[in-house]
Short mmCIF file of C-alpha atoms in Angstrom, two decimals:
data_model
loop_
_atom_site.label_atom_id
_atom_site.label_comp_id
_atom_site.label_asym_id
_atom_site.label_seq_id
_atom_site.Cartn_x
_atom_site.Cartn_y
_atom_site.Cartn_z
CA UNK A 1 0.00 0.00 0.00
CA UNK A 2 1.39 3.79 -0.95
CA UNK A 3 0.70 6.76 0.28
CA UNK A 4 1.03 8.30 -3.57
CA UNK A 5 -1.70 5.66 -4.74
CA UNK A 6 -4.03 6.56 -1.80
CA UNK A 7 -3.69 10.13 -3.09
CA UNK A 8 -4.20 9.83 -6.44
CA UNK A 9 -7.31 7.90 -5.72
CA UNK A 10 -8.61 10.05 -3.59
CA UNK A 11 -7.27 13.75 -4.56
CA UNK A 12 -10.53 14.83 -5.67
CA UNK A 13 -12.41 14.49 -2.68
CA UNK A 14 -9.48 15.45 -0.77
CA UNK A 15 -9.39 18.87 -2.92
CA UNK A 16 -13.09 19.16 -2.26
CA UNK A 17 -12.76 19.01 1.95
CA UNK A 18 -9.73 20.59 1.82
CA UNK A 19 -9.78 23.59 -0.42
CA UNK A 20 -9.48 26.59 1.93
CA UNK A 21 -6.78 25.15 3.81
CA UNK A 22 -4.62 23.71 1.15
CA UNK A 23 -1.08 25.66 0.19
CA UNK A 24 0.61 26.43 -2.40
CA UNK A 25 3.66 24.22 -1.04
CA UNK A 26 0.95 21.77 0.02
CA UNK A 27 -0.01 21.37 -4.25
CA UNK A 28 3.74 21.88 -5.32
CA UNK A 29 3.74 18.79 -2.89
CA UNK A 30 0.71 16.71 -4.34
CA UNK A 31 1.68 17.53 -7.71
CA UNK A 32 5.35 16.50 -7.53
CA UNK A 33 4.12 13.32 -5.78
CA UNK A 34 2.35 12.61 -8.42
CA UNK A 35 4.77 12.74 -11.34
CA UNK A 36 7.14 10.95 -9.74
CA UNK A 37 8.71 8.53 -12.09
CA UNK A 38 5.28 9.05 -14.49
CA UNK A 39 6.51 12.67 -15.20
CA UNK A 40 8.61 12.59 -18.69
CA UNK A 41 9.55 16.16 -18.97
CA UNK A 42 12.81 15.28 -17.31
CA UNK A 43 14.28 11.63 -18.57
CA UNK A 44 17.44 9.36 -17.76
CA UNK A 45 19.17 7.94 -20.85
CA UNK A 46 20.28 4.34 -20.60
CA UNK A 47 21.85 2.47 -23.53
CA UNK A 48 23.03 -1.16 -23.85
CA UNK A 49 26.88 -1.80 -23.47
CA UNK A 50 26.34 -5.81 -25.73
CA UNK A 51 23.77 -4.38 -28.20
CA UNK A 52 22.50 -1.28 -29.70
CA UNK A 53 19.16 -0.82 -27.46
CA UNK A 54 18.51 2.38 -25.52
CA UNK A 55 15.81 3.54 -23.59
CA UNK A 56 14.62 6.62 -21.32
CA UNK A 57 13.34 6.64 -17.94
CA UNK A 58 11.09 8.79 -15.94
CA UNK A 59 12.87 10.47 -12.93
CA UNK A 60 12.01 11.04 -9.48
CA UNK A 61 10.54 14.21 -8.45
CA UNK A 62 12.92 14.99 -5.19
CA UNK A 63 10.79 16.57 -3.15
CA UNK A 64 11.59 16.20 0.16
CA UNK A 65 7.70 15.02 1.11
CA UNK A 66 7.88 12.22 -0.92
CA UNK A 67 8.45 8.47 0.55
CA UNK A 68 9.60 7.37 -2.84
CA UNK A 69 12.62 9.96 -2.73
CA UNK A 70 15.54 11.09 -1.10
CA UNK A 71 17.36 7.74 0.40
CA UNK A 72 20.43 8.98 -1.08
CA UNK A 73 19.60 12.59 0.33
CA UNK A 74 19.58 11.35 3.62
CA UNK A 75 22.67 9.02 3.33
CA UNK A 76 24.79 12.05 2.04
CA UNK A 77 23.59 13.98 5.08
CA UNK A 78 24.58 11.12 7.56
CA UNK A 79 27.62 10.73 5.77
CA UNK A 80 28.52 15.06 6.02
CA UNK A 81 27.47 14.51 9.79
CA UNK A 82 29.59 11.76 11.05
CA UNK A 83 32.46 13.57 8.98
CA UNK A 84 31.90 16.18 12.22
CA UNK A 85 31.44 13.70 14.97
CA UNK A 86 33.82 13.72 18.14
CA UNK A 87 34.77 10.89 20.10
CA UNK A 88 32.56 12.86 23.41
CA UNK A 89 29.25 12.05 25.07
CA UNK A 90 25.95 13.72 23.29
CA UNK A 91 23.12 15.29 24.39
CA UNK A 92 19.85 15.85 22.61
CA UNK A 93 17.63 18.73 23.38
CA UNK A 94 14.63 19.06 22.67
CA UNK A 95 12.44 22.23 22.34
CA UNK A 96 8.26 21.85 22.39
CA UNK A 97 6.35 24.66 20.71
CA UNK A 98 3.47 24.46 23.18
CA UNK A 99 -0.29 23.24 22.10
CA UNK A 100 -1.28 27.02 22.39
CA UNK A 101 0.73 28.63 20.37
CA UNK A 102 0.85 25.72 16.97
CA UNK A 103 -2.64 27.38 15.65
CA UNK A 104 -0.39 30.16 14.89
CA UNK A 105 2.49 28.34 13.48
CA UNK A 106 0.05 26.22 11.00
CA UNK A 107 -1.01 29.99 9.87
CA UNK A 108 2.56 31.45 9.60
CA UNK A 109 4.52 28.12 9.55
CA UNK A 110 7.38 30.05 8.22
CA UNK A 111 7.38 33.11 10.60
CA UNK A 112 6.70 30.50 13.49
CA UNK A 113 9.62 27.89 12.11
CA UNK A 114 12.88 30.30 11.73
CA UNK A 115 11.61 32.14 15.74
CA UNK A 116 11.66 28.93 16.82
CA UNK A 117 15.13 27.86 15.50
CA UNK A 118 17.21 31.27 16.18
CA UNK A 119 15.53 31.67 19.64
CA UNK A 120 16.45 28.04 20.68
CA UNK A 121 20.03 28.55 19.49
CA UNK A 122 20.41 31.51 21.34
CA UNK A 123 19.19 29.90 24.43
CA UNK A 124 21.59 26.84 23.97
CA UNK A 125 24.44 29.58 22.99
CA UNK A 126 23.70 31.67 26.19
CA UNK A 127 23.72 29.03 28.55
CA UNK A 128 27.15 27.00 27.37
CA UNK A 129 28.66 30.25 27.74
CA UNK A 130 27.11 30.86 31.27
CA UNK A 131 28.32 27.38 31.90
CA UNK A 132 31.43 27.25 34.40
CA UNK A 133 32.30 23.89 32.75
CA UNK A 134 32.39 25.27 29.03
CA UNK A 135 32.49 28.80 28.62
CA UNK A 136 33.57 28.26 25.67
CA UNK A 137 32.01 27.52 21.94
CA UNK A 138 29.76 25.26 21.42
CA UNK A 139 28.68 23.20 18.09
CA UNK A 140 25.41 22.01 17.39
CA UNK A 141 22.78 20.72 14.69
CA UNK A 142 18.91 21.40 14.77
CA UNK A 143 16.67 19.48 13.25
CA UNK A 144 12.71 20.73 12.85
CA UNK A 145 10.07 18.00 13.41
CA UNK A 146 6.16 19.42 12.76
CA UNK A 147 4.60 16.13 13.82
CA UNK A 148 4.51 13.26 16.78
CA UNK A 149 4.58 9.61 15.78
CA UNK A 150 0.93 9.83 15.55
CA UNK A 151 2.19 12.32 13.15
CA UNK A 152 -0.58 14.53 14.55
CA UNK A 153 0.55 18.26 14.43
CA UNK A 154 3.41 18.53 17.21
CA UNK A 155 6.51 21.09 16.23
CA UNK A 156 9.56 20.70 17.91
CA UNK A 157 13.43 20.87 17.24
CA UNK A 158 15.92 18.43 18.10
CA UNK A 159 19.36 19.68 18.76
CA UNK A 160 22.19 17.71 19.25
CA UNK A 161 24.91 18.69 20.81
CA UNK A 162 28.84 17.76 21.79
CA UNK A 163 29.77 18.01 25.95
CA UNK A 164 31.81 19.94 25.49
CA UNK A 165 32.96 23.47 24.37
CA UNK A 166 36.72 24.54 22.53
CA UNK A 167 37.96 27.79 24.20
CA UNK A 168 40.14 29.45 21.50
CA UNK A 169 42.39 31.57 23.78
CA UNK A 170 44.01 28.06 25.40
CA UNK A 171 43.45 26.43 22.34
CA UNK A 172 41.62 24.21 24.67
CA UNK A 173 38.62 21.54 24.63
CA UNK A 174 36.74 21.27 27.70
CA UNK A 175 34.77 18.41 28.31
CA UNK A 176 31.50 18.77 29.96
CA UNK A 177 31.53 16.63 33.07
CA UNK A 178 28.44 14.72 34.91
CA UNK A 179 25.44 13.25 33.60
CA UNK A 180 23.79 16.67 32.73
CA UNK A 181 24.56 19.01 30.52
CA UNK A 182 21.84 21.92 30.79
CA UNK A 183 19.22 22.41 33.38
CA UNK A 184 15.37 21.54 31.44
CA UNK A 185 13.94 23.65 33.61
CA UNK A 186 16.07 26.50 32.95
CA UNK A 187 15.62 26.01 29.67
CA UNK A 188 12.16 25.76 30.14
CA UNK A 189 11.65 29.08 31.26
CA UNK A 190 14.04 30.82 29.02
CA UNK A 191 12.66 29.53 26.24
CA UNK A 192 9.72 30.62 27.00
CA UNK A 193 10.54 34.33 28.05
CA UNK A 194 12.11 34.78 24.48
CA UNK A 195 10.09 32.88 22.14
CA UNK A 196 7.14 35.12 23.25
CA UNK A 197 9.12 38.06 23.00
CA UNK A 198 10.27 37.11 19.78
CA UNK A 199 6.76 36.43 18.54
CA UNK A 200 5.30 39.92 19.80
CA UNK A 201 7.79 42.36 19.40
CA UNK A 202 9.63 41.55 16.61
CA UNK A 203 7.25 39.51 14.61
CA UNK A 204 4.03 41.47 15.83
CA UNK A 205 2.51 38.44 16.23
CA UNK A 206 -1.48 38.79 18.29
CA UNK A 207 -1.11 35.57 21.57
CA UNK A 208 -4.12 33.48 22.38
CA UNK A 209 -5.16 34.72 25.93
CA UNK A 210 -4.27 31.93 27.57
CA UNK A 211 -0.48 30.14 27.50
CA UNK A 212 0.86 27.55 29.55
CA UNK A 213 2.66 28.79 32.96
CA UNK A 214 5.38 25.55 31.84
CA UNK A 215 6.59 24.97 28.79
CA UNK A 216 8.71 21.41 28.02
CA UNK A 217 12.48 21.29 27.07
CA UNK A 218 14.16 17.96 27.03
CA UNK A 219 17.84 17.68 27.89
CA UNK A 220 18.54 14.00 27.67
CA UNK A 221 22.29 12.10 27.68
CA UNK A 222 22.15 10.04 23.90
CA UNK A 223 25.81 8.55 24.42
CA UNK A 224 28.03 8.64 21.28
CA UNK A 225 26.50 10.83 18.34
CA UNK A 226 25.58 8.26 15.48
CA UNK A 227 22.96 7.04 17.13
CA UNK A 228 21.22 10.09 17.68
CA UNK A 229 21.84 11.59 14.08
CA UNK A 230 20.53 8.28 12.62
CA UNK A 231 16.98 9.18 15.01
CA UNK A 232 16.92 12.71 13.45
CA UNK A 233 17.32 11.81 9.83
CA UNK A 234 14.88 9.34 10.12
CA UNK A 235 11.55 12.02 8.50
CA UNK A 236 14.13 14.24 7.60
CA UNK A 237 14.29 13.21 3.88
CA UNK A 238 11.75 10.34 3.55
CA UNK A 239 8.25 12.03 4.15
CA UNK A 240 6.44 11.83 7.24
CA UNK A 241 5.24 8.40 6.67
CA UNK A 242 6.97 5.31 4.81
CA UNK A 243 4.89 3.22 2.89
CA UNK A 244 6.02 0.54 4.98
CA UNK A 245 3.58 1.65 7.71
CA UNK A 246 0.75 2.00 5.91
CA UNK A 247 -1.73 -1.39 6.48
CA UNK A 248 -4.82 -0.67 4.53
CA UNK A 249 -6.91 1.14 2.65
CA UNK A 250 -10.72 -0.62 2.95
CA UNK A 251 -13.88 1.01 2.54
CA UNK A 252 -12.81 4.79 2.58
CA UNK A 253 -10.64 4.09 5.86
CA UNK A 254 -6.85 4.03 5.95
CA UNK A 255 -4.78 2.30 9.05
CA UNK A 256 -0.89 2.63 9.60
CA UNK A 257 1.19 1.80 12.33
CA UNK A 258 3.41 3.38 14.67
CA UNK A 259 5.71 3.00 17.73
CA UNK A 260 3.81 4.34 20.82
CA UNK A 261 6.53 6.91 22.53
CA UNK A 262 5.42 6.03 26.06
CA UNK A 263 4.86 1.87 26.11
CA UNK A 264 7.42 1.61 23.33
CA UNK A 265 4.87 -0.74 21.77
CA UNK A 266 3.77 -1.28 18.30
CA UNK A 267 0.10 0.31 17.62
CA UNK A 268 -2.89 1.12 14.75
CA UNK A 269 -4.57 4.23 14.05
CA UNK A 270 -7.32 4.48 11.49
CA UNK A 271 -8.92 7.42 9.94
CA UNK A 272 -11.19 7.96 7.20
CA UNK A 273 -9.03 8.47 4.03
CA UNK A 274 -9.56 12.20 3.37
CA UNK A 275 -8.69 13.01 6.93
CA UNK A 276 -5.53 10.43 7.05
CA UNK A 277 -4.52 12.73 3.65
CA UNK A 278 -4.86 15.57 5.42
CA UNK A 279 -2.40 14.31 8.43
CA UNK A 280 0.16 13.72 6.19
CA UNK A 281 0.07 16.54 3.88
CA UNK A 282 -0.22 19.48 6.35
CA UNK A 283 3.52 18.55 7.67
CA UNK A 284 4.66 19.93 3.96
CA UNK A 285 7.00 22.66 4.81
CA UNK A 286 7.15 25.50 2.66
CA UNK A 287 9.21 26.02 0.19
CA UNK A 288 12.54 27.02 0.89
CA UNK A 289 12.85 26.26 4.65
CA UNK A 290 15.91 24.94 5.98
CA UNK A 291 14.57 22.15 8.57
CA UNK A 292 18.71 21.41 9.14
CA UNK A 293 20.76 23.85 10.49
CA UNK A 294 24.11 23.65 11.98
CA UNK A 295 25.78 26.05 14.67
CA UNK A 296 28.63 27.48 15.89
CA UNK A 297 31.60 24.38 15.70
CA UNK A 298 29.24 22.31 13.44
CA UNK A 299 29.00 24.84 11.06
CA UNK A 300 30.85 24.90 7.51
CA UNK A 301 33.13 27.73 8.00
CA UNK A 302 34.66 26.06 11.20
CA UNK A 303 36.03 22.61 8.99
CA UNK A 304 39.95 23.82 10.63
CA UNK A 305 38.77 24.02 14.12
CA UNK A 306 37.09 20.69 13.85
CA UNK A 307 39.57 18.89 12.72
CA UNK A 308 41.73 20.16 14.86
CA UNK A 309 39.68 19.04 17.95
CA UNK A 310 39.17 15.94 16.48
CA UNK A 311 43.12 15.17 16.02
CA UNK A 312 43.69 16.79 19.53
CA UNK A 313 41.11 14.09 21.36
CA UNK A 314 42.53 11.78 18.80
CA UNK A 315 46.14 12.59 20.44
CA UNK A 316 44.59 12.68 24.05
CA UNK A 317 43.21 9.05 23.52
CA UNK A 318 40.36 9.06 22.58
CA UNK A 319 40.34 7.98 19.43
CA UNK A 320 42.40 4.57 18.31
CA UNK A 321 43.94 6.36 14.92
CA UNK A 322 43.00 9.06 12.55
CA UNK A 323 44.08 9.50 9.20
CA UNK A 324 43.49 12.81 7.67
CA UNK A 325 40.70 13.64 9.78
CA UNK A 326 38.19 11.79 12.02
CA UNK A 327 37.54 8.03 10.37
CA UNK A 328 33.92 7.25 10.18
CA UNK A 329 32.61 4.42 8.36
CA UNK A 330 30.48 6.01 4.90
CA UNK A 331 26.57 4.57 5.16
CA UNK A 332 25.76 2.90 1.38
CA UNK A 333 24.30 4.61 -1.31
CA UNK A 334 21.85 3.43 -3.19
CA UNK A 335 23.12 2.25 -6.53
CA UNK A 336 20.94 2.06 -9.96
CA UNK A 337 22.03 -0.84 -12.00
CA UNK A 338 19.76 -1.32 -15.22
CA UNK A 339 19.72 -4.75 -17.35
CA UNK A 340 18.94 -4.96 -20.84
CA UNK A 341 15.30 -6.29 -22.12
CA UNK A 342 17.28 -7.38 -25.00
CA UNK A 343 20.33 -9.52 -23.98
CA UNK A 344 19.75 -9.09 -20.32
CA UNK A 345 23.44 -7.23 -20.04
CA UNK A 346 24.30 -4.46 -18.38
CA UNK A 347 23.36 -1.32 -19.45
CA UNK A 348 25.39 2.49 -18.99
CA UNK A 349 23.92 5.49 -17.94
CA UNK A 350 24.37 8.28 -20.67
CA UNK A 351 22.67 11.43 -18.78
CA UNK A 352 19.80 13.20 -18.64
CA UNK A 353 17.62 14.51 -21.43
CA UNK A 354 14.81 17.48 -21.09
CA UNK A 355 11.80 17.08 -22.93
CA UNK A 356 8.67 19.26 -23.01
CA UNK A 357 7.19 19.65 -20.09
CA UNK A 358 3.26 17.80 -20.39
CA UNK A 359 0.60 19.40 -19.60
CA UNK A 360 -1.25 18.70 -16.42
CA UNK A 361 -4.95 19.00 -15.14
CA UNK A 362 -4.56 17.59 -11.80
CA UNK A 363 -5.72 20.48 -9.71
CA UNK A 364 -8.82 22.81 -10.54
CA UNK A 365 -7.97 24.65 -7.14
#
């Protein structure tokens, strides 16, 4: 069962209950979905390497909301990330946009989105260099979730983050020691104090009356990194909801499974088809929004200081041998390999060819 089948089946009526609520990333969604290896305005050339047969193929779309897509997106981002792993304990925090406050982020997702992210760095910023174990800089990588594993409507970011901090006066890494890094309910309340001030002051942005007196950051010890990066990436690049999960699609209701966060047990939930559509499609981000971002040490620009670290830990111990830089072990990419209907020999990829773009009715809207 596939999600993009369900859709197509059902994109009229979903158009119909939908209409005032669908976006325009929402049908630049659908509609790449859609012509996703149907779509021949953009084809891959193959020809025979034993015989003179050739023959095009329709590519993927690449968005980043569709479960066919992206594996190799997300192996090259796994791959970029372990390049900047250290041989130190991780943490993984966790800031909750509270239930209050999403109404508005579902109506400015992209206002709502980038607050979120540059008011939780500066809170995770302010308090390493508060901290009388770091004081120094930090390095960190956010990742934006919109949805629980219900995949009901739930934004939150997931940073995580080195303990430890490099002070550049005394050329010095300082390891973060203990089994906590931050205070949650610190956090908590900072993040709280400056998301709203963010939101009304500088965004102009009108609060519901009524807000929670707590708001929930998680600060939990993840161990080594790899672990924790292979968590985040998990909806990062696949869509919300691999095919995999989906069960069934009988008599205008659809069922999927997922992992229940508190009993760690396997469970169903079934909704009628238009609504399960809807779940899934209002997590579409819009266009242009980084959901990855990477701070301070983890950042592009500080490669030298990384390494660096990395060979000075490596020197200290902690790591067995390095060669170059920091040796991690590269995830697989997925490889095409295309036989011949012919002789059943290889065949070679010769590029890709543009065509006219067809002509779609798919959307009235």
């Amino acid at each position: 069962m596939k999600f993009i089948d369900i859709l197509r089946d059902h994109l009229d009526a979903f158009n119909q209950a939908y209409e005032q609520q669908i976006t325009t990333a929402m049908r630049q969604a659908i509609y790449s979905m859609l012509s996703c290896r149907t779509n021949t305005e953009r084809t891959s050339h193959w020809a025979c390497q034993s015989c003179t047969h050739t023959t095009d193929y329709p590519l993927s779309c690449g968005h980043r909301s569709c479960p066919l897509c992206q594996h190799n997106t997300t192996t090259d981002w796994l791959n970029k990330q372990q390049a900047k792993l250290l041989p130190v304990e991780y943490y993984m925090v966790t800031f909750t946009l509270p239930f209050e406050l999403r109404v508005i982020a579902k109506h400015q997702p992209e206002l709502s989105y980038q607050a979120m992210f540059s008011v939780a760095a500066s809170v995770l910023k302010a308090f390493a260099k508060n901290s009388k174990q770091l004081g120094g800089e930090v390095g960190f990588t956010g990742v934006l979730h919109t949805h629980n594993r219900r995949r009901d409507y739930h934004p939150h970011i997931h940073f995580i983050i080195p303990a430890g901090s490099f002070n550049k006066a005394k050329n010095q890494w300082l390891k973060s020691r203990g089994k906590y890094l931050f205070n949650a309910f610190n956090l908590a309340t900072v993040w709280k104090a400056r998301l709203l001030k963010q939101l009304t002051e500088k965004l102009n942005i009108m609060l519901p009356e009524h807000l929670p007196k707590k708001w929930v950051v998680d600060c939990l010890h993840v161990g080594k990194g790899l672990p924790a990066l292979k968590y985040l990436s998990r909806y990062l690049y696949r869509g919300v909801l691999p095919d995999k999960d989906i069960i069934s699609d009988i008599d205008g209701q659809v069922s999927f499974k997922y992992q229940d966060s508190q009993s760690k047990t396997t469970k169903i939930r079934t909704l009628a088809t238009v609504k399960f559509l809807w779940l899934v499609l209002q997590h579409v981000l819009p266009k242009g929004l980084r959901r990855v971002r990477d701070y301070g040490l983890l950042q592009g620009s500080s490669r030298k200081i990384r390494q660096q670290i990395q060979l000075m830990l490596a020197v200290a111990g902690a790591l067995p041998q390095v060669v170059g830089s920091l040796e991690v072990p590269e995830l697989k990419r997925t490889v095409v390999n295309r036989t011949c209907p012919c002789c059943r020999q290889p065949m070679r990829f010769m590029g890709i060819h543009l065509n006219r773009r067809p002509t779609s009715s798919m959307f009235t809207a």
